[in-house]
Amino acid sequence: MSMFRTIGGALVVLCTAAIASVPASAQQGQKPNIILIVSDDFGYGDSGPYGGGENRGMPTPNLDRLAAEGMQFLSFYAQPSCTPGRAAMQTGRIPNRSGMTTVAFQGQGGGLPAAEWTLASVLKTGGYKTFFTGKWHLGEADYALPNAQGYDEMKYAGLYHLNAYTYGDPTWFPDMDPELRAMFQRVTKGAMSGNAGQPAKEDFKVNGQYVDTPVVNNGPGVVGIPFFDAYVEKASLDYLDRNARSTQPFFMSINFMKVHQPNMPAPEFEHKSLSKSKYADSVVENDTRIGRIMDKIRALGLDKNTYVFWTTDNGAWQDVYPDAGYTPFRGTKGTVREGGNRVPAFAWGPKIKPGSKNSEIVGGLDYMATFAAIAGVKLPENDREGKPIMFDSYDLTPVLFGTGKSPRSEWFYFTENELSPGAARVGNYKAVFNLRGDDGASTGGLAVDTNLGWKGAQKYVATVPQVFDLWQDPQERYDIFMNNFTERTWTMVTISESIKKLMKTYVQYPPRKLQSESYSGPLTLTEYERFQTVREALAKGGIMLPIATGN
């Protein structure tokens, strides 16, 4: 089955009706509500169902309950860093299609193109009300903000990674050049709110202090990192209260800043973990806030007709240990290893079997097709500007409802702005291509086992790939590509064919230019130096691999 097939289904538009005050139980006769909760940099091994929780000094009773009452995913994939991971979830497209391939910084401008479909804009075609709160990190231009990307309401949207809010803070970086600090203070936007069709306004600034004064002299005040997620929780609970009796289904995108570094737990959560570390306290805080949202859903009677999905944006950032999550896999955030891409995820709802587990290849890309299927709408054939568009998303409702298996059999791991993947998984076999050396062509900036490649372009040599059997070796320790006992050079035939099909889609559906004004755009189809050198190296050993053409 092709990776790129989109779902079928009829386009359904709800008739306009007067919204009366009706019992929440009346929602059982309408389309389900959908809620997506995303934590930041949450480790695969941090919550109880994945071997963490109380075992690691950070109890997660609410995530534990979510898993016990729903489905846990064991091979769920994100992208290697924040912006690409969130773009993939919101658009259902690999990041280089939308141009959202690199981490967005303040002052860069740009952002998610207006032509892209998002979860919200697609669900609105099915009559859904849409709401966004928390970390966005998909650009700061007006056209790129949530309230311009299909969300009816945007409340307390954070436009950057958490530590970006410390750049202009003199107590964090007293030795910073004053002019540079002034620049950061000038261009860094705080928490943004606004409804669709209206200008966004800044609710308050955000800094790295223990301060919580959202209003000063009847204008925007300052809220410190420790308190930001309290506002995300408050906005979420308020929205649930306001919409519990609505006859119109709703979609909520709830995005916490925790547990991205620097972890500064809110005062009520300091030393509440068993280990008493700031990271563990922040995990307890994140779990508690998720639990309060779930409790509100149950208390309002919305649990009978609401699906909740929880995950994180990328793998654990172990390069900033100890202020980081844990993963049992090799690598870290910012790499093509499992540690940078395989993440925890749960799904919860009325038709999902409690306590179920799934180990098939699935990922954040699949939210788009899955939510569309739940809502009974068809994925668009053209983008919002009328040009043909393709989605890399699969409908996972057969998996969720126990009626079938995941149609996905492959996953591609990308390193920033390269169009060819740095690694690819087909079935249980994974090939890793961008191996380090002292000579050769530049990579997209990320390394294989550490994200220190963000310091600048790295080099690689023309060498054969590494191949791992992720069933027997999920930690990617034993390269079996040319091992005398378990030699698996033949795996490159199917992996290469998958990459070839992927590359050909770029011809029919050209990727967009990178959306940050600081970048010139993605590589062209003629610049696949790495894959070409790998192919040539294999050819010397008698292994002939096809490569994509412009046909």
PDB file of C-alpha atoms in Angstrom, residues 309-469:
ATOM      1  CA  PHE A 309      -4.902  12.428  22.027  1.00  0.00           C
ATOM      2  CA  TRP A 310      -1.669  13.160  23.905  1.00  0.00           C
ATOM      3  CA  THR A 311       1.917  13.172  22.690  1.00  0.00           C
ATOM      4  CA  THR A 312       5.010  15.378  22.444  1.00  0.00           C
ATOM      5  CA  ASP A 313       6.699  17.243  19.585  1.00  0.00           C
ATOM      6  CA  ASN A 314      10.062  15.452  19.396  1.00  0.00           C
ATOM      7  CA  GLY A 315      12.353  13.094  21.237  1.00  0.00           C
ATOM      8  CA  ALA A 316      13.993  13.877  24.576  1.00  0.00           C
ATOM      9  CA  TRP A 317      16.706  16.541  24.478  1.00  0.00           C
ATOM     10  CA  GLN A 318      19.361  14.535  26.281  1.00  0.00           C
ATOM     11  CA  ASP A 319      22.151  16.909  25.298  1.00  0.00           C
ATOM     12  CA  VAL A 320      20.895  19.265  28.040  1.00  0.00           C
ATOM     13  CA  TYR A 321      20.812  16.588  30.765  1.00  0.00           C
ATOM     14  CA  PRO A 322      19.934  16.694  33.638  1.00  0.00           C
ATOM     15  CA  ASP A 323      17.284  19.232  32.591  1.00  0.00           C
ATOM     16  CA  ALA A 324      15.902  16.780  30.067  1.00  0.00           C
ATOM     17  CA  GLY A 325      13.678  13.790  29.507  1.00  0.00           C
ATOM     18  CA  TYR A 326      14.814  10.195  29.233  1.00  0.00           C
ATOM     19  CA  THR A 327      14.694   7.866  26.277  1.00  0.00           C
ATOM     20  CA  PRO A 328      15.902   4.259  26.182  1.00  0.00           C
ATOM     21  CA  PHE A 329      16.829   4.733  22.534  1.00  0.00           C
ATOM     22  CA  ARG A 330      20.032   5.899  20.897  1.00  0.00           C
ATOM     23  CA  GLY A 331      20.384   9.575  20.094  1.00  0.00           C
ATOM     24  CA  THR A 332      18.586  12.704  21.182  1.00  0.00           C
ATOM     25  CA  LYS A 333      16.342  15.475  19.956  1.00  0.00           C
ATOM     26  CA  GLY A 334      17.745  16.833  16.708  1.00  0.00           C
ATOM     27  CA  THR A 335      19.022  13.506  15.360  1.00  0.00           C
ATOM     28  CA  VAL A 336      17.728  10.811  13.035  1.00  0.00           C
ATOM     29  CA  ARG A 337      18.150   8.140  15.713  1.00  0.00           C
ATOM     30  CA  GLU A 338      15.142   6.626  17.467  1.00  0.00           C
ATOM     31  CA  GLY A 339      15.870   8.752  20.528  1.00  0.00           C
ATOM     32  CA  GLY A 340      15.176  11.901  18.562  1.00  0.00           C
ATOM     33  CA  ASN A 341      12.017  10.692  16.851  1.00  0.00           C
ATOM     34  CA  ARG A 342      10.203   7.904  18.714  1.00  0.00           C
ATOM     35  CA  VAL A 343       7.955   9.449  21.337  1.00  0.00           C
ATOM     36  CA  PRO A 344       5.205   8.527  23.816  1.00  0.00           C
ATOM     37  CA  ALA A 345       1.565   8.837  22.741  1.00  0.00           C
ATOM     38  CA  PHE A 346      -1.880   7.885  24.024  1.00  0.00           C
ATOM     39  CA  ALA A 347      -5.379   7.956  22.545  1.00  0.00           C
ATOM     40  CA  TRP A 348      -8.532   7.973  24.670  1.00  0.00           C
ATOM     41  CA  GLY A 349     -12.212   7.920  23.772  1.00  0.00           C
ATOM     42  CA  PRO A 350     -15.525   6.041  23.765  1.00  0.00           C
ATOM     43  CA  LYS A 351     -14.665   3.508  21.042  1.00  0.00           C
ATOM     44  CA  ILE A 352     -11.071   2.838  22.104  1.00  0.00           C
ATOM     45  CA  LYS A 353     -10.480  -0.352  24.081  1.00  0.00           C
ATOM     46  CA  PRO A 354      -9.141   0.428  27.574  1.00  0.00           C
ATOM     47  CA  GLY A 355      -5.618  -0.755  28.265  1.00  0.00           C
ATOM     48  CA  SER A 356      -4.856  -1.518  24.630  1.00  0.00           C
ATOM     49  CA  LYS A 357      -1.371  -1.200  23.153  1.00  0.00           C
ATOM     50  CA  ASN A 358      -0.164  -0.810  19.590  1.00  0.00           C
ATOM     51  CA  SER A 359       3.360  -1.388  18.288  1.00  0.00           C
ATOM     52  CA  GLU A 360       2.795  -0.596  14.597  1.00  0.00           C
ATOM     53  CA  ILE A 361       4.491   2.303  12.795  1.00  0.00           C
ATOM     54  CA  VAL A 362       2.361   5.413  13.351  1.00  0.00           C
ATOM     55  CA  GLY A 363       3.090   9.061  14.049  1.00  0.00           C
ATOM     56  CA  GLY A 364       2.038  12.645  14.512  1.00  0.00           C
ATOM     57  CA  LEU A 365       1.660  12.963  10.755  1.00  0.00           C
ATOM     58  CA  ASP A 366      -1.361  10.673  11.034  1.00  0.00           C
ATOM     59  CA  TYR A 367      -3.452  12.995  13.191  1.00  0.00           C
ATOM     60  CA  MET A 368      -4.665  14.857  10.096  1.00  0.00           C
ATOM     61  CA  ALA A 369      -6.225  11.865   8.316  1.00  0.00           C
ATOM     62  CA  THR A 370      -7.394  10.312  11.586  1.00  0.00           C
ATOM     63  CA  PHE A 371      -9.159  13.437  12.852  1.00  0.00           C
ATOM     64  CA  ALA A 372     -10.718  13.961   9.424  1.00  0.00           C
ATOM     65  CA  ALA A 373     -12.069  10.400   9.518  1.00  0.00           C
ATOM     66  CA  ILE A 374     -13.496  10.875  13.010  1.00  0.00           C
ATOM     67  CA  ALA A 375     -15.131  14.108  11.831  1.00  0.00           C
ATOM     68  CA  GLY A 376     -16.444  12.518   8.638  1.00  0.00           C
ATOM     69  CA  VAL A 377     -14.679  14.891   6.264  1.00  0.00           C
ATOM     70  CA  LYS A 378     -12.494  14.301   3.227  1.00  0.00           C
ATOM     71  CA  LEU A 379      -8.946  15.596   3.016  1.00  0.00           C
ATOM     72  CA  PRO A 380      -8.670  18.416   0.462  1.00  0.00           C
ATOM     73  CA  GLU A 381      -7.158  17.739  -2.962  1.00  0.00           C
ATOM     74  CA  ASN A 382      -5.942  21.341  -3.332  1.00  0.00           C
ATOM     75  CA  ASP A 383      -4.248  23.684  -0.882  1.00  0.00           C
ATOM     76  CA  ARG A 384      -5.939  26.849   0.349  1.00  0.00           C
ATOM     77  CA  GLU A 385      -4.712  28.694  -2.745  1.00  0.00           C
ATOM     78  CA  GLY A 386      -6.168  26.119  -5.119  1.00  0.00           C
ATOM     79  CA  LYS A 387      -2.965  24.256  -6.022  1.00  0.00           C
ATOM     80  CA  PRO A 388      -2.737  20.431  -5.818  1.00  0.00           C
ATOM     81  CA  ILE A 389      -1.598  19.173  -2.429  1.00  0.00           C
ATOM     82  CA  MET A 390      -0.653  15.806  -0.980  1.00  0.00           C
ATOM     83  CA  PHE A 391      -0.719  14.585   2.587  1.00  0.00           C
ATOM     84  CA  ASP A 392       1.647  12.117   4.261  1.00  0.00           C
ATOM     85  CA  SER A 393      -1.080  11.124   6.704  1.00  0.00           C
ATOM     86  CA  TYR A 394      -2.881   7.852   7.334  1.00  0.00           C
ATOM     87  CA  ASP A 395      -6.300   7.235   8.836  1.00  0.00           C
ATOM     88  CA  LEU A 396      -5.656   5.318  12.067  1.00  0.00           C
ATOM     89  CA  THR A 397      -9.285   4.817  13.081  1.00  0.00           C
ATOM     90  CA  PRO A 398      -9.067   1.069  12.259  1.00  0.00           C
ATOM     91  CA  VAL A 399      -6.203   0.865  14.762  1.00  0.00           C
ATOM     92  CA  LEU A 400      -8.017   2.951  17.366  1.00  0.00           C
ATOM     93  CA  PHE A 401     -11.297   1.070  17.082  1.00  0.00           C
ATOM     94  CA  GLY A 402      -9.777  -2.414  16.758  1.00  0.00           C
ATOM     95  CA  THR A 403     -11.047  -3.073  13.239  1.00  0.00           C
ATOM     96  CA  GLY A 404      -7.737  -3.199  11.371  1.00  0.00           C
ATOM     97  CA  LYS A 405      -4.022  -2.499  11.271  1.00  0.00           C
ATOM     98  CA  SER A 406      -2.011   0.616  10.514  1.00  0.00           C
ATOM     99  CA  PRO A 407      -1.697   1.125   6.748  1.00  0.00           C
ATOM    100  CA  ARG A 408       1.707   2.726   7.305  1.00  0.00           C
ATOM    101  CA  SER A 409       4.749   0.514   6.717  1.00  0.00           C
ATOM    102  CA  GLU A 410       7.541   3.090   6.523  1.00  0.00           C
ATOM    103  CA  TRP A 411       8.877   6.200   8.213  1.00  0.00           C
ATOM    104  CA  PHE A 412      11.349   8.804   6.957  1.00  0.00           C
ATOM    105  CA  TYR A 413      13.663  10.704   9.293  1.00  0.00           C
ATOM    106  CA  PHE A 414      14.690  14.166   8.081  1.00  0.00           C
ATOM    107  CA  THR A 415      17.557  16.445   9.060  1.00  0.00           C
ATOM    108  CA  GLU A 416      16.440  20.028   8.692  1.00  0.00           C
ATOM    109  CA  ASN A 417      16.161  21.284   5.105  1.00  0.00           C
ATOM    110  CA  GLU A 418      17.269  18.204   3.196  1.00  0.00           C
ATOM    111  CA  LEU A 419      14.671  16.660   0.936  1.00  0.00           C
ATOM    112  CA  SER A 420      16.258  13.223   1.058  1.00  0.00           C
ATOM    113  CA  PRO A 421      15.855  11.518   4.442  1.00  0.00           C
ATOM    114  CA  GLY A 422      18.792  11.029   6.784  1.00  0.00           C
ATOM    115  CA  ALA A 423      17.338   7.659   7.717  1.00  0.00           C
ATOM    116  CA  ALA A 424      14.427   5.489   6.637  1.00  0.00           C
ATOM    117  CA  ARG A 425      12.491   2.666   8.264  1.00  0.00           C
ATOM    118  CA  VAL A 426      10.587   0.065   6.242  1.00  0.00           C
ATOM    119  CA  GLY A 427       8.968  -2.611   8.375  1.00  0.00           C
ATOM    120  CA  ASN A 428      11.370  -3.480  11.153  1.00  0.00           C
ATOM    121  CA  TYR A 429      14.527  -2.470   9.255  1.00  0.00           C
ATOM    122  CA  LYS A 430      16.043   0.995   9.480  1.00  0.00           C
ATOM    123  CA  ALA A 431      18.864   2.433   7.358  1.00  0.00           C
ATOM    124  CA  VAL A 432      20.867   5.427   8.595  1.00  0.00           C
ATOM    125  CA  PHE A 433      22.639   7.399   5.874  1.00  0.00           C
ATOM    126  CA  ASN A 434      24.268  10.567   7.186  1.00  0.00           C
ATOM    127  CA  LEU A 435      27.352   9.050   8.762  1.00  0.00           C
ATOM    128  CA  ARG A 436      30.056  11.443   9.925  1.00  0.00           C
ATOM    129  CA  GLY A 437      33.503  11.793   8.427  1.00  0.00           C
ATOM    130  CA  ASP A 438      36.157  14.423   7.761  1.00  0.00           C
ATOM    131  CA  ASP A 439      35.430  15.096   4.115  1.00  0.00           C
ATOM    132  CA  GLY A 440      32.558  15.257   1.696  1.00  0.00           C
ATOM    133  CA  ALA A 441      29.511  17.429   1.138  1.00  0.00           C
ATOM    134  CA  SER A 442      27.760  19.452   3.816  1.00  0.00           C
ATOM    135  CA  THR A 443      24.721  18.050   5.576  1.00  0.00           C
ATOM    136  CA  GLY A 444      21.658  19.972   6.609  1.00  0.00           C
ATOM    137  CA  GLY A 445      23.246  20.782   9.962  1.00  0.00           C
ATOM    138  CA  LEU A 446      22.218  17.911  12.221  1.00  0.00           C
ATOM    139  CA  ALA A 447      24.408  15.052  13.271  1.00  0.00           C
ATOM    140  CA  VAL A 448      23.646  11.377  13.724  1.00  0.00           C
ATOM    141  CA  ASP A 449      24.013  10.961  17.477  1.00  0.00           C
ATOM    142  CA  THR A 450      24.044  14.503  18.854  1.00  0.00           C
ATOM    143  CA  ASN A 451      22.264  17.712  17.984  1.00  0.00           C
ATOM    144  CA  LEU A 452      25.505  19.646  18.387  1.00  0.00           C
ATOM    145  CA  GLY A 453      25.397  19.775  14.599  1.00  0.00           C
ATOM    146  CA  TRP A 454      23.168  22.828  15.138  1.00  0.00           C
ATOM    147  CA  LYS A 455      26.418  24.719  15.728  1.00  0.00           C
ATOM    148  CA  GLY A 456      27.045  24.611  11.993  1.00  0.00           C
ATOM    149  CA  ALA A 457      27.142  22.493   8.884  1.00  0.00           C
ATOM    150  CA  GLN A 458      28.809  19.122   9.339  1.00  0.00           C
ATOM    151  CA  LYS A 459      30.558  16.906   6.801  1.00  0.00           C
ATOM    152  CA  TYR A 460      30.026  13.317   5.804  1.00  0.00           C
ATOM    153  CA  VAL A 461      31.903  10.857   3.637  1.00  0.00           C
ATOM    154  CA  ALA A 462      30.556   8.550   0.958  1.00  0.00           C
ATOM    155  CA  THR A 463      30.019   5.388   2.936  1.00  0.00           C
ATOM    156  CA  VAL A 464      27.562   2.547   3.116  1.00  0.00           C
ATOM    157  CA  PRO A 465      24.606   3.045   5.451  1.00  0.00           C
ATOM    158  CA  GLN A 466      24.090   1.419   8.788  1.00  0.00           C
ATOM    159  CA  VAL A 467      21.167  -1.004   8.979  1.00  0.00           C
ATOM    160  CA  PHE A 468      19.394  -2.012  12.167  1.00  0.00           C
ATOM    161  CA  ASP A 469      16.639  -4.491  12.979  1.00  0.00           C
TER     162      ASP A 469
END
